[in-house]
Amino acid sequence: MSDFDPKILGFVCNWCTYAGADLAGTSRIQYPPNIRIIRLMCSGSVDPLYVLKSLLEGADGVLIGGCHPGDCHYTNGNYKARRRIAILKSILRQIGLEDERVVLRWISASEGKRFADTVTEMVGKLKELGPNPLRERWQI
Amino acid sequence: MKLTPYNNASTAAITKRALVIGGGIAGMQASLDIADAGYEVVLVEREPSIGGHMIQLSETFPTLDCSQCIMTPKMVEVSQHPNIRLMTYCEVEDVTGDVGQFDVRIRKKAAYVDREKCTGCGLCVEKCPTKVPSEFDLSLGKRKVIYVPFPQAVPPKPVIDAENCRFLTSGKCGVCKKVCEVEAVDFEQTDTMIEERVGAIVVATGYDLYAKEKVAEYGYGRYPDVISGLEFERLNSASGPTTGEIRRPSDGKVPREVVFIQCVGSRDREKGVPYCSRICCMYAAKHAMLYKHKVPDGQAYVFYMDIRADGKGYEEFVQRGVEEDGTLYLRGRVSRVFQHGDKIVVWGVDTLAGKKTEIAADMVVLATAVVPAAGSRKLAKALDIVTDEYGFYTEAHLKAHSVESGKPGILLAGCGQSPKDIPDTVAQAGCAASKVTALFSASEVGGSLLDLPMRFTASKSLRE
């Protein structure tokens, strides 16, 4: 599995995690280039269906990044995300997918290092888990 | 609508373009508001990046949300706004003319880097061999001589600090020039002057902290573990010199006891300035709280005169610090601060208990007074506006015209006018911007309005 290069999709909020990812870049922190970022205004606007769709289309992992509790620029979007992702994870387990493939993490705009660490950690974990089984299923 | 001059003097056209001086939160907010209304803005900042003091802060009271989460998206918005012309590393030298038609001379300081050509790759910064204390980290960290002040700087292009550059002082080195792939480094660059015509000016030059030397009685500048509130912000910031761990500057130890001393320089008629700096009570409460969150077995003490928590949610915030995070407030002044072994001993008096107190602390944080930014008086002179005895810009009327300077068309925003917190600064900046757009929505203005603030004449014509 060592040559397996996981694909991670990141849904990150405009205010905290996107700026945190930006800081990781401008601080020139090195991290694996396995993540593709999609910027949303808030982690609360991440419909769990987006995450499911990503997994169905073959993403090996999905990161949802939001502001720390209490920091949400829309008051409580991150709390909504937290509840939704908790439910989503239980559904993933039921359909036989490892729930570690989906990671929800609070990363503020000053935490470039935390963003880089999160991606590094996810890539390590996904290499352990191996490719998303759904991806292979869809390939004929 | 036409704005009628009070004395019916001849009228003149309005240049519908504003100048904003200062790129901190006040200047950025004013620029965005004016630009969003559809008018062109020239934003002049003397530092290499916009952001001001707010981008240095770790968290903001009373919500404890990350300051950079508010600032970085805003800074990018400013730099990408089609109506904003951003001029960093520039200073306003001279202003002539009157409301509607100011002619401004701006000095574009030599950056020794062609910032148009530069791609911001950062190779020069990486290769530069000389390190000097970083202004952004208040000397707690280091920066190179060719530098961007902080990673999220806008624009993300470096400048060369001529005083410390080996090549510019001794002619040897030039590594940055050699490694630059787009040949942006230019040691021949000199200051250039740029002329701009604008119709209105927003002055948002902000504040500095009271000079270190002036508070020597608390050992500031003598003992490395006696720091200012702003230095504590950098220590606490996740992108700061300690990546957010609270470690004292002298030996990197995690402090177990921290003393916060309030009103250092402010409210001190004999030695300092008589006014209240307004933000210190709140940021000390915040610091004590953040410290406790990071060092759960630590203890924070605050020596205070009174607690002035006058904003929305502020008093509740201070109470939360006391109740949930165990901040110990001691009402009284500190008489002596001295080093004893590796401790900083603080002698004070607790006037509520009527007892002398002695605390052997690991670190002392001083709430030094807010004073006008260096150069405020000089700028006021160039703008032909008035400052008070401390150097804060004087408003036309403290209550009725608190955003206007005495000179029509020149508006004030932020701490340059008086010490204030972020919500008030943003509100004042928005107000200044709305006054500018109100002026621009008129077709012409009288030529001699020197005697009265713009508002008087505008409301007169609205009544007619």
Coordinates of C-alpha atoms in Angstrom, one line a residue:
Chain A
M1 CA 0.0 0.0 0.0
S2 CA 3.0 2.3 0.2
D3 CA 2.6 3.6 -3.3
F4 CA -1.0 4.4 -2.7
D5 CA -1.6 8.2 -2.8
P6 CA -4.8 9.1 -1.1
K7 CA -7.1 11.8 -2.5
I8 CA -8.6 14.1 0.1
L9 CA -11.3 16.6 -0.4
G10 CA -11.4 19.5 2.0
F11 CA -14.5 21.6 2.7
V12 CA -13.2 24.6 4.6
C13 CA -14.9 27.7 5.8
N14 CA -13.9 31.1 4.4
W15 CA -13.1 32.7 7.7
C16 CA -10.9 30.3 9.7
T17 CA -9.7 27.2 8.0
Y18 CA -9.3 28.6 4.5
A19 CA -7.2 31.4 6.0
G20 CA -5.4 28.8 8.1
A21 CA -4.6 26.9 4.9
D22 CA -3.5 30.1 3.4
L23 CA -1.2 30.8 6.4
A24 CA 0.3 27.3 6.0
G25 CA 1.2 28.2 2.5
T26 CA 2.5 31.7 3.1
S27 CA 4.5 30.4 6.1
R28 CA 5.9 27.8 3.7
I29 CA 5.0 24.9 5.9
Q30 CA 5.5 21.6 4.1
Y31 CA 2.6 19.1 4.0
P32 CA 1.5 16.3 1.6
P33 CA -0.1 17.7 -1.6
N34 CA -3.0 15.2 -1.3
I35 CA -5.8 17.6 -0.4
R36 CA -8.0 19.6 -2.8
I37 CA -9.8 22.4 -1.1
I38 CA -13.3 23.7 -1.7
R39 CA -14.0 26.9 0.1
L40 CA -17.4 27.5 1.6
M41 CA -18.6 30.4 3.6
C42 CA -19.1 28.3 6.7
S43 CA -18.7 24.7 7.9
G44 CA -22.4 24.9 8.7
S45 CA -23.1 25.0 4.9
V46 CA -21.5 21.6 4.3
D47 CA -24.4 19.4 3.5
P48 CA -23.6 15.9 4.6
L49 CA -24.6 14.9 1.1
Y50 CA -21.5 16.7 -0.3
V51 CA -19.4 14.4 1.9
L52 CA -21.3 11.3 0.9
K53 CA -21.1 12.3 -2.8
S54 CA -17.3 12.8 -2.5
L55 CA -16.9 9.4 -1.0
L56 CA -19.2 7.8 -3.7
E57 CA -17.2 9.5 -6.4
G58 CA -14.0 8.0 -5.0
A59 CA -12.4 10.5 -2.6
D60 CA -10.4 8.5 0.0
G61 CA -10.9 11.0 2.7
V62 CA -12.9 14.2 3.4
L63 CA -11.8 17.1 5.7
I64 CA -14.3 19.5 7.0
G65 CA -12.6 22.6 8.5
G66 CA -14.4 25.2 10.6
C67 CA -13.9 27.9 13.2
H68 CA -13.2 27.0 16.8
P69 CA -16.4 26.6 19.0
G70 CA -17.6 30.1 19.8
D71 CA -15.7 31.7 16.8
C72 CA -18.2 31.0 14.1
H73 CA -18.8 34.1 12.0
Y74 CA -22.4 33.0 11.6
T75 CA -22.8 32.4 15.3
N76 CA -23.4 28.6 15.3
G77 CA -22.6 27.1 11.9
N78 CA -19.8 25.1 13.3
Y79 CA -22.0 23.5 16.0
K80 CA -24.4 22.5 13.2
A81 CA -21.5 21.0 11.3
R82 CA -20.5 19.1 14.4
R83 CA -23.9 17.5 14.9
R84 CA -24.3 16.7 11.2
I85 CA -20.9 15.1 10.9
A86 CA -21.5 13.0 14.1
I87 CA -24.6 11.6 12.5
L88 CA -22.9 11.1 9.1
K89 CA -20.1 9.1 10.8
S90 CA -22.6 6.7 12.3
I91 CA -24.2 6.2 8.9
L92 CA -20.8 5.6 7.4
R93 CA -20.1 2.9 9.9
Q94 CA -23.5 1.3 9.1
I95 CA -22.7 1.1 5.4
G96 CA -19.3 -0.4 6.2
L97 CA -17.0 2.6 5.6
E98 CA -14.4 3.5 8.1
D99 CA -15.6 6.7 9.8
E100 CA -12.0 7.9 10.1
R101 CA -12.2 8.8 6.4
V102 CA -14.2 11.9 7.4
V103 CA -12.5 14.3 9.7
L104 CA -14.0 17.4 11.2
R105 CA -11.4 19.8 12.7
W106 CA -11.4 23.3 14.1
I107 CA -8.6 25.3 12.5
S108 CA -8.3 29.0 13.0
A109 CA -6.7 31.5 10.7
S110 CA -3.6 31.7 12.9
E111 CA -3.2 27.9 12.9
G112 CA -1.4 27.2 9.7
K113 CA 0.6 24.5 11.4
R114 CA -2.5 22.8 12.7
F115 CA -3.8 22.7 9.1
A116 CA -0.6 21.2 7.8
D117 CA -0.5 18.7 10.7
T118 CA -4.1 17.7 10.1
V119 CA -3.5 17.0 6.4
T120 CA -0.3 15.0 7.2
E121 CA -2.1 13.0 9.9
M122 CA -5.0 12.3 7.5
V123 CA -2.7 11.1 4.7
G124 CA -0.9 8.8 7.2
K125 CA -4.2 7.4 8.4
L126 CA -5.6 6.9 4.9
K127 CA -2.5 5.1 3.8
E128 CA -3.2 2.7 6.6
L129 CA -6.8 2.3 5.6
G130 CA -6.1 1.9 2.0
P131 CA -8.1 3.2 -1.0
N132 CA -11.7 4.0 -0.6
P133 CA -13.4 0.7 -1.5
L134 CA -16.2 2.6 -3.2
R135 CA -13.8 3.9 -5.8
E136 CA -12.9 0.4 -7.0
R137 CA -16.5 -0.7 -7.0
W138 CA -17.4 2.0 -9.5
Q139 CA -14.5 1.3 -11.8
I140 CA -15.6 -1.3 -14.4
Chain B
M1 CA -28.3 68.2 -4.6
K2 CA -25.8 71.0 -4.2
L3 CA -24.0 71.7 -1.0
T4 CA -24.3 75.4 -0.4
P5 CA -21.3 77.1 1.1
Y6 CA -22.2 79.0 4.2
N7 CA -21.1 82.4 2.8
N8 CA -22.2 81.7 -0.7
A9 CA -18.7 81.6 -2.1
S10 CA -17.9 80.4 -5.5
T11 CA -18.4 76.7 -6.0
A12 CA -16.0 74.0 -7.2
A13 CA -16.3 70.5 -8.4
I14 CA -15.7 67.5 -6.2
T15 CA -13.1 64.9 -7.1
K16 CA -15.0 61.8 -6.2
R17 CA -12.0 59.9 -4.9
A18 CA -10.9 59.5 -1.3
L19 CA -7.6 59.1 0.4
V20 CA -7.4 56.9 3.5
I21 CA -4.3 57.3 5.6
G22 CA -3.5 54.2 7.6
G23 CA -4.2 50.5 6.8
G24 CA -5.2 49.2 10.1
I25 CA -8.7 48.0 10.9
A26 CA -10.0 51.6 10.8
G27 CA -8.4 52.4 7.5
M28 CA -9.4 49.1 5.9
Q29 CA -13.0 49.4 7.1
A30 CA -13.3 53.0 5.8
S31 CA -11.7 52.0 2.5
L32 CA -14.0 49.1 2.0
D33 CA -17.1 51.1 2.9
I34 CA -16.2 53.9 0.5
A35 CA -15.2 51.5 -2.3
D36 CA -18.4 49.5 -1.9
A37 CA -20.3 52.7 -2.4
G38 CA -18.7 52.9 -5.8
Y39 CA -16.0 55.5 -5.2
E40 CA -12.3 55.1 -5.8
V41 CA -10.1 55.0 -2.7
V42 CA -6.3 55.5 -2.4
L43 CA -5.2 53.6 0.7
V44 CA -1.8 54.7 2.0
E45 CA 0.0 52.6 4.6
R46 CA 3.6 53.3 5.7
E47 CA 4.4 49.7 6.7
P48 CA 5.1 47.1 4.1
S49 CA 1.7 45.4 4.8
I50 CA -1.7 46.5 5.8
G51 CA -3.3 45.0 8.9
G52 CA -2.1 47.4 11.6
H53 CA -2.1 46.3 15.3
M54 CA -5.2 44.1 15.0
I55 CA -3.4 41.5 12.9
Q56 CA -0.8 41.2 15.8
L57 CA -3.5 40.2 18.3
S58 CA -4.1 36.6 19.2
E59 CA -7.7 36.7 20.2
T60 CA -10.2 39.5 20.6
F61 CA -12.4 40.3 23.6
P62 CA -15.2 39.7 24.6
T63 CA -15.8 36.8 22.2
L64 CA -12.3 35.3 22.3
D65 CA -12.4 34.8 18.5
C66 CA -9.3 34.7 16.6
S67 CA -8.3 38.2 15.3
Q68 CA -6.6 36.8 12.2
C69 CA -9.9 35.1 11.2
I70 CA -11.4 38.5 10.9
M71 CA -8.4 40.3 9.5
T72 CA -7.0 38.0 6.8
P73 CA -10.1 37.7 4.7
K74 CA -10.6 41.5 5.0
M75 CA -7.0 42.3 4.0
V76 CA -7.4 40.1 0.9
E77 CA -10.7 41.9 0.1
V78 CA -9.0 45.3 0.4
S79 CA -6.2 44.2 -1.9
Q80 CA -8.5 42.8 -4.5
H81 CA -11.2 45.4 -4.5
P82 CA -11.5 47.0 -7.9
N83 CA -12.0 50.5 -6.4
I84 CA -9.1 50.4 -3.9
R85 CA -5.7 51.4 -4.9
L86 CA -3.4 50.0 -2.2
M87 CA -0.2 51.9 -1.6
T88 CA 1.9 50.2 1.1
Y89 CA 5.3 51.4 2.2
C90 CA 4.2 54.9 1.3
E91 CA 3.8 58.0 3.4
V92 CA 1.7 61.1 3.0
E93 CA 4.2 64.1 2.9
D94 CA 2.1 67.1 2.1
V95 CA -1.5 68.1 1.5
T96 CA -2.7 71.2 -0.1
G97 CA -6.2 72.4 -1.2
D98 CA -9.6 72.1 0.3
V99 CA -12.6 69.9 0.5
G100 CA -13.4 68.4 -2.9
Q101 CA -9.9 69.1 -4.2
F102 CA -7.0 68.1 -2.1
D103 CA -3.6 67.6 -3.7
V104 CA -1.7 65.0 -1.9
R105 CA 2.0 64.3 -2.2
I106 CA 2.9 60.7 -1.3
R107 CA 6.4 59.4 -0.7
K108 CA 6.8 55.9 -2.1
K109 CA 9.7 54.6 0.1
A110 CA 12.5 52.7 -1.6
A111 CA 11.7 49.0 -1.0
Y112 CA 14.8 48.0 -3.0
V113 CA 12.4 45.4 -4.5
D114 CA 10.4 46.0 -7.6
R115 CA 7.1 45.0 -6.0
E116 CA 5.4 44.8 -9.5
K117 CA 7.9 42.3 -10.8
C118 CA 8.1 40.3 -7.5
T119 CA 6.1 37.1 -7.5
G120 CA 6.4 36.6 -3.7
C121 CA 8.2 33.3 -4.0
G122 CA 10.2 34.0 -0.8
L123 CA 13.5 32.6 -2.0
C124 CA 15.3 35.9 -1.2
V125 CA 14.0 35.8 2.3
E126 CA 15.1 32.3 2.8
K127 CA 18.6 33.0 1.5
C128 CA 19.2 36.3 3.2
P129 CA 22.0 35.7 5.8
T130 CA 21.2 38.5 8.3
K131 CA 18.6 38.2 11.0
V132 CA 17.3 41.1 13.1
P133 CA 14.6 41.4 15.7
S134 CA 11.1 41.4 14.1
E135 CA 9.0 44.6 14.6
F136 CA 5.9 42.5 14.1
D137 CA 6.8 40.1 16.9
L138 CA 8.0 43.1 19.0
S139 CA 11.5 41.7 19.1
L140 CA 10.3 38.4 20.6
G141 CA 11.2 36.8 17.2
K142 CA 13.5 37.4 14.4
R143 CA 13.1 38.4 10.8
K144 CA 15.5 38.6 7.8
V145 CA 16.7 41.9 6.5
I146 CA 14.8 41.3 3.2
Y147 CA 11.4 40.5 4.7
V148 CA 7.6 40.4 4.7
P149 CA 6.5 41.5 8.1
F150 CA 4.4 38.4 8.7
P151 CA 3.3 35.4 6.6
Q152 CA -0.2 36.7 5.7
A153 CA 1.1 40.1 4.7
V154 CA -0.8 42.0 2.0
P155 CA 0.8 42.5 -0.4
P156 CA 3.0 39.4 0.2
K157 CA 6.0 41.1 -1.3
P158 CA 9.2 41.7 0.6
V159 CA 11.1 45.0 1.2
I160 CA 14.7 45.5 2.2
D161 CA 15.5 47.1 5.5
A162 CA 18.2 49.5 4.3
E163 CA 19.7 50.1 7.7
N164 CA 20.6 46.5 8.3
C165 CA 21.3 45.3 4.8
R166 CA 24.8 44.1 4.2
F167 CA 24.9 45.2 0.6
L168 CA 23.4 48.6 1.2
T169 CA 25.7 49.3 4.2
S170 CA 29.0 47.7 3.1
G171 CA 28.5 46.7 -0.6
K172 CA 29.1 43.0 0.2
C173 CA 26.5 40.2 -0.1
G174 CA 23.7 40.9 -2.6
V175 CA 22.5 37.3 -2.2
C176 CA 18.9 38.2 -2.6
K177 CA 19.6 39.8 -6.0
K178 CA 21.5 36.8 -7.1
V179 CA 18.7 34.3 -6.3
C180 CA 15.8 36.4 -7.5
E181 CA 14.5 34.7 -10.7
V182 CA 12.5 37.7 -11.9
E183 CA 15.3 40.2 -11.1
A184 CA 13.0 42.2 -8.8
V185 CA 15.7 43.2 -6.4
D186 CA 17.0 46.7 -7.2
F187 CA 19.6 48.2 -5.0
E188 CA 19.5 51.4 -7.0
Q189 CA 15.9 52.2 -6.1
T190 CA 15.2 55.6 -4.4
D191 CA 12.2 57.2 -2.8
T192 CA 9.8 58.6 -5.4
M193 CA 7.0 61.1 -5.0
I194 CA 3.5 60.5 -6.3
E195 CA 0.8 63.2 -6.6
E196 CA -2.8 62.3 -6.2
R197 CA -5.9 64.5 -6.3
V198 CA -8.7 63.4 -3.9
G199 CA -12.0 65.0 -2.7
A200 CA -11.9 63.8 0.9
I201 CA -9.4 62.3 3.4
V202 CA -9.9 59.8 6.2
V203 CA -7.1 59.9 8.8
A204 CA -6.8 56.5 10.5
T205 CA -3.2 56.4 11.7
G206 CA -3.8 54.5 14.9
Y207 CA -1.7 54.2 18.1
D208 CA 1.6 53.1 19.6
L209 CA 2.3 51.9 23.1
Y210 CA 3.9 54.2 25.6
A211 CA 7.7 54.1 25.2
K212 CA 9.5 51.4 27.1
E213 CA 12.0 53.9 28.7
K214 CA 9.2 55.9 30.3
V215 CA 8.0 53.0 32.5
A216 CA 11.4 51.9 33.8
E217 CA 10.0 51.8 37.3
Y218 CA 8.3 48.5 36.5
G219 CA 11.6 47.1 35.1
Y220 CA 10.3 47.2 31.6
G221 CA 13.3 47.0 29.3
R222 CA 15.5 45.9 32.1
Y223 CA 14.1 42.5 32.9
P224 CA 13.3 40.4 29.9
D225 CA 10.3 38.8 31.6
V226 CA 8.5 42.1 32.1
I227 CA 6.6 42.6 28.9
S228 CA 3.8 44.7 27.4
G229 CA 0.3 43.6 26.6
L230 CA 1.0 43.6 22.9
E231 CA 4.0 41.4 23.5
F232 CA 1.8 39.0 25.4
E233 CA -0.5 38.9 22.3
R234 CA 2.4 37.7 20.2
L235 CA 3.4 35.1 22.8
N236 CA -0.1 33.8 22.8
S237 CA -0.6 33.8 19.0
A238 CA -0.6 30.4 17.3
S239 CA 1.4 32.0 14.5
G240 CA 3.7 33.9 16.9
P241 CA 7.3 33.3 17.9
T242 CA 6.4 30.5 20.4
T243 CA 3.6 29.1 18.1
G244 CA 1.1 30.0 20.8
E245 CA 2.7 28.4 23.8
I246 CA 3.1 30.8 26.7
R247 CA 6.8 30.8 27.4
R248 CA 8.6 33.6 29.1
P249 CA 11.2 35.4 27.0
S250 CA 14.3 35.0 29.3
D251 CA 14.5 31.2 29.5
G252 CA 11.5 29.8 27.6
K253 CA 10.0 28.4 30.8
V254 CA 6.2 28.2 31.1
P255 CA 5.3 30.8 33.7
R256 CA 3.3 29.4 36.7
E257 CA 2.4 32.8 38.1
V258 CA 1.8 35.9 36.0
V259 CA 1.1 39.4 37.3
F260 CA -0.8 41.9 35.1
I261 CA -0.3 45.5 36.1
Q262 CA -3.0 48.0 34.9
C263 CA -2.7 51.7 34.1
V264 CA 1.0 51.8 33.4
G265 CA 1.5 55.3 32.1
S266 CA -2.2 56.0 31.7
R267 CA -4.2 57.7 34.4
D268 CA -1.0 58.9 35.9
R269 CA -0.9 62.6 36.1
E270 CA 2.5 62.9 37.5
K271 CA 4.6 60.6 35.3
G272 CA 2.4 59.5 32.5
V273 CA -0.7 60.7 30.7
P274 CA -3.9 61.5 32.5
Y275 CA -6.4 59.8 30.2
C276 CA -7.7 56.3 30.4
S277 CA -6.4 54.0 27.6
R278 CA -9.8 52.3 27.5
I279 CA -8.7 48.9 26.2
C280 CA -6.4 47.6 28.9
C281 CA -9.0 46.4 31.5
M282 CA -10.6 44.2 28.8
Y283 CA -7.4 42.9 27.3
A284 CA -5.9 42.1 30.7
A285 CA -9.1 40.1 31.5
K286 CA -8.7 38.4 28.2
H287 CA -5.0 37.7 28.7
A288 CA -5.6 36.2 32.2
M289 CA -8.2 34.0 30.7
L290 CA -6.2 32.9 27.7
Y291 CA -3.2 32.2 30.0
K292 CA -5.3 30.1 32.2
H293 CA -6.6 28.1 29.2
K294 CA -3.1 27.3 28.1
V295 CA -1.5 26.9 31.6
P296 CA -4.4 25.3 33.6
D297 CA -2.3 25.1 36.8
G298 CA -1.1 28.6 36.5
Q299 CA -2.4 31.7 38.4
A300 CA -3.0 35.1 37.0
Y301 CA -3.1 38.2 39.2
V302 CA -4.3 41.6 38.1
F303 CA -3.4 44.8 39.9
Y304 CA -6.0 47.4 39.0
M305 CA -7.3 50.8 39.8
D306 CA -10.9 50.2 38.7
I307 CA -12.3 47.8 36.1
R308 CA -13.7 49.8 33.2
A309 CA -15.8 47.2 31.3
D310 CA -18.2 49.5 29.5
G311 CA -19.0 47.7 26.2
K312 CA -21.6 45.1 25.2
G313 CA -20.8 41.8 26.9
Y314 CA -17.7 43.3 28.6
E315 CA -18.7 43.2 32.3
E316 CA -19.9 39.6 31.8
F317 CA -16.6 38.8 30.3
V318 CA -14.6 40.1 33.2
Q319 CA -16.9 38.2 35.6
R320 CA -16.4 35.0 33.6
G321 CA -12.6 35.4 34.0
V322 CA -13.0 35.7 37.8
E323 CA -15.5 32.9 38.2
E324 CA -14.4 30.3 35.6
D325 CA -10.8 31.0 35.2
G326 CA -9.9 32.1 38.7
T327 CA -8.3 35.4 37.8
L328 CA -7.3 37.1 41.1
Y329 CA -8.0 40.8 41.1
L330 CA -6.1 43.0 43.5
R331 CA -7.2 46.6 43.8
G332 CA -4.2 48.7 44.3
R333 CA -1.0 50.0 42.9
V334 CA 2.3 48.3 42.5
S335 CA 5.2 49.9 44.4
R336 CA 8.1 47.9 43.2
V337 CA 9.1 45.3 40.7
F338 CA 12.5 43.6 40.9
Q339 CA 14.3 40.5 39.9
H340 CA 15.1 37.9 42.6
G341 CA 16.7 34.8 41.3
D342 CA 14.6 33.7 38.4
K343 CA 11.5 35.3 39.8
I344 CA 10.1 38.8 39.2
V345 CA 9.0 40.0 42.6
V346 CA 6.0 42.4 42.6
W347 CA 5.4 44.5 45.7
G348 CA 2.0 46.0 45.9
V349 CA -0.9 46.9 48.1
D350 CA -4.3 45.4 48.2
T351 CA -6.3 48.4 49.2
L352 CA -9.5 46.4 49.7
A353 CA -7.9 44.0 52.2
G354 CA -5.7 46.9 53.5
K355 CA -2.7 44.7 53.3
K356 CA 0.7 44.8 51.6
T357 CA 1.1 42.0 49.1
E358 CA 4.2 40.4 47.6
I359 CA 4.0 38.0 44.6
A360 CA 7.0 36.1 43.3
A361 CA 5.9 35.9 39.7
D362 CA 7.5 34.3 36.6
M363 CA 6.3 37.0 34.3
V364 CA 4.8 40.5 34.5
V365 CA 2.6 42.0 31.8
L366 CA 2.2 45.7 31.8
A367 CA -0.9 47.5 30.4
T368 CA 1.1 50.4 28.9
A369 CA -0.7 53.5 27.8
V370 CA -2.1 53.9 24.3
V371 CA -0.5 57.0 22.7
P372 CA -0.9 58.4 19.2
A373 CA 1.2 56.7 16.5
A374 CA 4.6 58.2 15.9
G375 CA 4.4 60.9 13.3
S376 CA 0.7 61.9 14.1
R377 CA 1.7 65.5 14.9
K378 CA 3.7 65.8 11.7
L379 CA 0.8 64.5 9.6
A380 CA -1.6 66.8 11.4
K381 CA 0.5 69.7 10.4
A382 CA 0.7 68.6 6.8
L383 CA -3.1 68.1 6.8
D384 CA -3.7 71.4 8.6
I385 CA -5.7 69.8 11.3
V386 CA -5.4 70.1 15.1
T387 CA -4.1 67.7 17.7
D388 CA -4.6 67.8 21.4
E389 CA -1.7 68.1 23.9
Y390 CA -1.0 64.3 23.6
G391 CA -1.1 64.3 19.8
F392 CA -4.6 62.8 19.3
Y393 CA -6.4 64.4 16.4
T394 CA -9.0 66.9 17.6
E395 CA -12.6 66.4 16.4
A396 CA -14.7 69.4 15.3
H397 CA -17.1 68.8 18.2
L398 CA -16.7 66.1 20.8
K399 CA -20.4 65.1 20.6
A400 CA -22.0 66.5 17.5
H401 CA -19.1 66.1 15.1
S402 CA -16.9 63.4 16.6
V403 CA -15.8 62.0 13.3
E404 CA -15.0 65.3 11.5
S405 CA -11.7 67.0 12.0
G406 CA -11.9 70.8 12.2
K407 CA -11.1 71.0 8.5
P408 CA -14.0 70.1 6.0
G409 CA -13.4 67.0 4.0
I410 CA -11.0 65.5 6.5
L411 CA -12.4 62.8 8.7
L412 CA -11.0 60.8 11.6
A413 CA -11.3 57.2 12.4
G414 CA -9.8 54.9 15.0
C415 CA -7.2 55.4 17.8
G416 CA -5.6 58.4 16.1
Q417 CA -8.6 60.4 17.5
S418 CA -8.7 58.8 20.9
P419 CA -8.0 55.3 22.4
K420 CA -10.8 52.9 21.5
D421 CA -11.5 49.2 21.1
I422 CA -12.2 47.4 17.9
P423 CA -16.0 47.7 17.8
D424 CA -15.8 51.4 18.3
T425 CA -13.0 51.7 15.7
V426 CA -15.0 49.8 13.1
A427 CA -18.1 51.9 13.9
Q428 CA -16.2 55.2 13.6
A429 CA -14.5 54.1 10.4
G430 CA -17.9 53.2 8.9
C431 CA -19.2 56.6 10.0
A432 CA -16.3 58.4 8.4
A433 CA -16.8 56.5 5.2
S434 CA -20.5 57.4 5.1
K435 CA -19.6 61.1 5.6
V436 CA -17.3 60.8 2.6
T437 CA -19.9 59.2 0.4
A438 CA -22.4 61.8 1.5
L439 CA -20.0 64.5 0.3
F440 CA -19.4 62.6 -2.9
S441 CA -23.0 62.3 -3.7
A442 CA -23.2 66.1 -4.0
S443 CA -22.3 67.5 -7.4
E444 CA -20.3 70.5 -6.2
V445 CA -19.2 72.2 -3.1
G446 CA -18.3 75.8 -2.3
G447 CA -14.7 76.9 -2.5
S448 CA -14.2 78.4 1.0
L449 CA -15.7 76.2 3.6
L450 CA -12.7 76.4 5.8
D451 CA -14.6 77.9 8.7
L452 CA -17.2 75.2 9.3
P453 CA -17.4 71.5 9.3
M454 CA -19.0 69.9 6.2
R455 CA -22.0 68.7 8.1
F456 CA -23.3 72.2 8.8
T457 CA -23.4 73.2 5.2
A458 CA -24.8 69.9 4.1
S459 CA -27.7 69.9 6.5
K460 CA -28.4 73.5 5.6
S461 CA -28.9 72.6 2.0
L462 CA -31.0 69.6 2.9
R463 CA -33.3 71.8 4.8
E464 CA -33.8 74.2 1.9

